[in-house]
Short mmCIF file of C-alpha atoms and ligand atoms in Angstrom, two decimals:
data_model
loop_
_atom_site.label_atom_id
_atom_site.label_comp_id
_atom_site.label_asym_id
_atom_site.label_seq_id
_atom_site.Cartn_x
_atom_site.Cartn_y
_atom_site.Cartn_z
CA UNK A 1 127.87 -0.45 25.99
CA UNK A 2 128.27 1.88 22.99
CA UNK A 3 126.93 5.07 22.53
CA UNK A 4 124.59 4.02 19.80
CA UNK A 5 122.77 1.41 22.13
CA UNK A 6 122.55 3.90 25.20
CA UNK A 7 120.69 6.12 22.97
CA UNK A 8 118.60 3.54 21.63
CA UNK A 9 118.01 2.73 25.32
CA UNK A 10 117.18 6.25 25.82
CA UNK A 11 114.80 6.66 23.36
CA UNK A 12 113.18 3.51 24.58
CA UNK A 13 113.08 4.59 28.02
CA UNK A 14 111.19 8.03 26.38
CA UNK A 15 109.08 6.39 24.68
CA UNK A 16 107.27 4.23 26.99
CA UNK A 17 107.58 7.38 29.66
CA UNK A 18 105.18 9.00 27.29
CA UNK A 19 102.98 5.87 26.74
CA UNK A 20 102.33 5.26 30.69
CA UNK A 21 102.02 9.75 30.89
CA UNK A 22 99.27 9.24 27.87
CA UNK A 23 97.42 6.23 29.73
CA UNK A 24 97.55 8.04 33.11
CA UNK A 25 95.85 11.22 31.48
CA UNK A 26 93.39 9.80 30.05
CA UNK A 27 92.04 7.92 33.12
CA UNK A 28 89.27 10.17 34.94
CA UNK A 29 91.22 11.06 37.57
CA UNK A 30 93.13 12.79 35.95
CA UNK A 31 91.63 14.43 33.66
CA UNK A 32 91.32 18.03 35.57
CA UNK A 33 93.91 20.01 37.46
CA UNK A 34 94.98 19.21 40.41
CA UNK A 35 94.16 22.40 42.32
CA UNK A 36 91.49 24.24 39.88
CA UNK A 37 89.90 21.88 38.55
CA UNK A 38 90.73 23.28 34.75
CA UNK A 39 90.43 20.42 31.91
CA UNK A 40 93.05 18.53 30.16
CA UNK A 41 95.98 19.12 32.30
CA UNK A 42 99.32 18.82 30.40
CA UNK A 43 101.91 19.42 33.55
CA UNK A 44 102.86 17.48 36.26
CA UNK A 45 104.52 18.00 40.08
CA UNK A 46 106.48 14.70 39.66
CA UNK A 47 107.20 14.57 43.88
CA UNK A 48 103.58 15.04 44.44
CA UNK A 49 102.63 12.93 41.94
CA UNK A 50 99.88 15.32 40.83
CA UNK A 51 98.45 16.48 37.02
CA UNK A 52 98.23 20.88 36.44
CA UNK A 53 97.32 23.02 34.09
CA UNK A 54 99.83 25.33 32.68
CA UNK A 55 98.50 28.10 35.03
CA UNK A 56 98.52 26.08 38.47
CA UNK A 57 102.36 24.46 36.53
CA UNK A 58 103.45 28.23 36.83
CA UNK A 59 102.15 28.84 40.57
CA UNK A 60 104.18 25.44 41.44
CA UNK A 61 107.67 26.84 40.22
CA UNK A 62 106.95 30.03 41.87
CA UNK A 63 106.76 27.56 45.37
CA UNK A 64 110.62 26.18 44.64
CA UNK A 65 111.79 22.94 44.02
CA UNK A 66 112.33 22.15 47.45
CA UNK A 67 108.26 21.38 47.68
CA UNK A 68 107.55 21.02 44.11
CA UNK A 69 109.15 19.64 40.85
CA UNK A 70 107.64 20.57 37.96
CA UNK A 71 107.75 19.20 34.74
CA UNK A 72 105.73 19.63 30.56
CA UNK A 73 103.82 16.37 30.37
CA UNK A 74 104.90 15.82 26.51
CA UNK A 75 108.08 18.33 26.16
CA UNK A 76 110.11 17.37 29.25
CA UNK A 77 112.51 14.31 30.13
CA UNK A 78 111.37 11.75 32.38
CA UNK A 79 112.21 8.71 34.06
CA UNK A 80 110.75 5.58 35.26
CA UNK A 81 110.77 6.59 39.02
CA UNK A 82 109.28 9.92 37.85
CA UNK A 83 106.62 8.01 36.32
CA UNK A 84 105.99 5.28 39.03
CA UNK A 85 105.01 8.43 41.47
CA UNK A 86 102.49 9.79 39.51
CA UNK A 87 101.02 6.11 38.86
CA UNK A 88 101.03 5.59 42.59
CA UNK A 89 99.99 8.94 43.35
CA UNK A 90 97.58 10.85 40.75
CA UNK A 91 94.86 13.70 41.37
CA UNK A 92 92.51 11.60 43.32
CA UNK A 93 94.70 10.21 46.06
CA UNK A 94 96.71 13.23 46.13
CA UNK A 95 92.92 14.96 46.86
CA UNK A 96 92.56 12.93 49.17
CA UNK A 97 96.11 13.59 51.12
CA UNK A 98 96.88 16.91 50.53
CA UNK A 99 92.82 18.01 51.14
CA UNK A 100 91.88 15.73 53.51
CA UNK A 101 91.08 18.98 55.86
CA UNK A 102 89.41 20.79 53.65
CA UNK A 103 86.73 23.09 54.92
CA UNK A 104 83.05 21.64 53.93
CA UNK A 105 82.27 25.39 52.29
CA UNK A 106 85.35 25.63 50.56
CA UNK A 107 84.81 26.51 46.63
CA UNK A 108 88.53 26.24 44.67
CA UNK A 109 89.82 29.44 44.06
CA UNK A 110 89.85 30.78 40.35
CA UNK A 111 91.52 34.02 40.77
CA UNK A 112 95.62 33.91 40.11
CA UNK A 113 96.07 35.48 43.42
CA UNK A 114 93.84 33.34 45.30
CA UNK A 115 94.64 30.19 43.90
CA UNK A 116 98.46 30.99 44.53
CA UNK A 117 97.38 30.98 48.71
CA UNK A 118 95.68 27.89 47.75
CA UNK A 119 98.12 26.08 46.35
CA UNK A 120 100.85 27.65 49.12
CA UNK A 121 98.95 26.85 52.17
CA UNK A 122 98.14 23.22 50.88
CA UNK A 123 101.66 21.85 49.81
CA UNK A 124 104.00 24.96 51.84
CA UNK A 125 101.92 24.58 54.96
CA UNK A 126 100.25 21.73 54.32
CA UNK A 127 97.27 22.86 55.84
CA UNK A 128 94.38 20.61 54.83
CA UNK A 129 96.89 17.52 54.42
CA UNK A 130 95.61 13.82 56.03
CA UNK A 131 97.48 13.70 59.36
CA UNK A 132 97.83 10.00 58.98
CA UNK A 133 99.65 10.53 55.74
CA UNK A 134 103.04 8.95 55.41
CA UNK A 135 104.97 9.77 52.32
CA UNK A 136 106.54 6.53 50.34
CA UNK A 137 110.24 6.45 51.58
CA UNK A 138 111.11 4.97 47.73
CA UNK A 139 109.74 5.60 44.52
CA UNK A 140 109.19 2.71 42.66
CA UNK A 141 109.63 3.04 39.30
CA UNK A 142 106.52 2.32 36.62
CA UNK A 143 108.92 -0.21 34.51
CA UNK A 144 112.36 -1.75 33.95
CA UNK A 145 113.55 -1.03 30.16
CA UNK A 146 115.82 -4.19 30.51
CA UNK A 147 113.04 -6.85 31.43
CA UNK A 148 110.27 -5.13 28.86
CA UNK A 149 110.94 -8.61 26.60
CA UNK A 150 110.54 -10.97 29.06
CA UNK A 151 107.92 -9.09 31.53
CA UNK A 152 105.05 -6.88 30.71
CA UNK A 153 103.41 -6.54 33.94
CA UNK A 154 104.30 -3.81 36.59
CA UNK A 155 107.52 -4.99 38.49
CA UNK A 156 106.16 -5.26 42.28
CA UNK A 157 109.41 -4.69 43.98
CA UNK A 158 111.60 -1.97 44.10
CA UNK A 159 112.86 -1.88 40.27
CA UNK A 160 116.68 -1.80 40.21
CA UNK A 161 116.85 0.32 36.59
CA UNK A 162 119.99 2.56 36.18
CA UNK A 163 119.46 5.97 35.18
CA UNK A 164 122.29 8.44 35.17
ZN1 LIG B 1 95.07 24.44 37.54
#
């Protein structure tokens, strides 16, 4: 394969990243952070599979990369996988796992400091989290660049795409 035609495959591969990342923001659940609720989130926790604002984005890196990889909606590099966990995830289900336990009173934090312990003692100590919650041992990635001709539709098994 020649360079040129990698990096058309690349760009491809980019370019329909950002066309499933526009889709998936515009849907409603999406369409507030995560963890405060702010509008128009524009980062992402591609492991979690969860939408931020920049603010919450910033709290996330502060956690590590061991719990939470964090990534610019429209400036970053992604990949298919990357992708396929946010479509299977999203801020609704990911509500629904990581604040399962939620107390009934609870109001989300606005402060910096106390939405940092928020965000800490849901993903770091996973506090609130569904006990019945089993992570998916695969990510499945939202579309293979070398069947887009032939197939439009979501591939349903585990996608076999390449990606150095
Ligand atoms: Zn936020």
């Amino acid at each position: 394969m020649s360079n040129k035609s990698e990096r058309e495959r690349q760009k491809q591969i980019q370019e329909k990243c950002q066309t499933i990342l526009a889709q998936l923001l515009r849907e409603e659940d999406n369409k507030y952070c995560v963890d405060c609720d702010a509008k128009g989130p524009r980062w992402a926790s591609w492991n979690l599979g969860v939408f931020l604002c920049i603010r919450c984005a910033g709290i996330h890196r502060n956690l590590g990369v061991h719990i939470t990889k964090v990534k610019s909606v429209n400036l970053d590099t992604w990949t298919p996988e990357q992708i396929g966990i946010l479509q299977e995830m999203g801020n609704s289900r990911a509500r629904a796992v990581y604040e399962a336990n939620l107390p009934d009173n609870f109001r989300r934090p606005q402060t910096d400091s106390s939405l940092e312990a928020f965000i800490r003692a849901k993903y770091e100590h996973k506090r609130y989290i569904a006990k019945e919650w089993v992570p998916p041992s695969m990510p499945k990635p939202a579309f293979n660049i070398e069947e887009k001709k032939k197939k439009r539709t979501k591939p349903k098994g585990l996608g076999n795409i390449e990606i150095p």
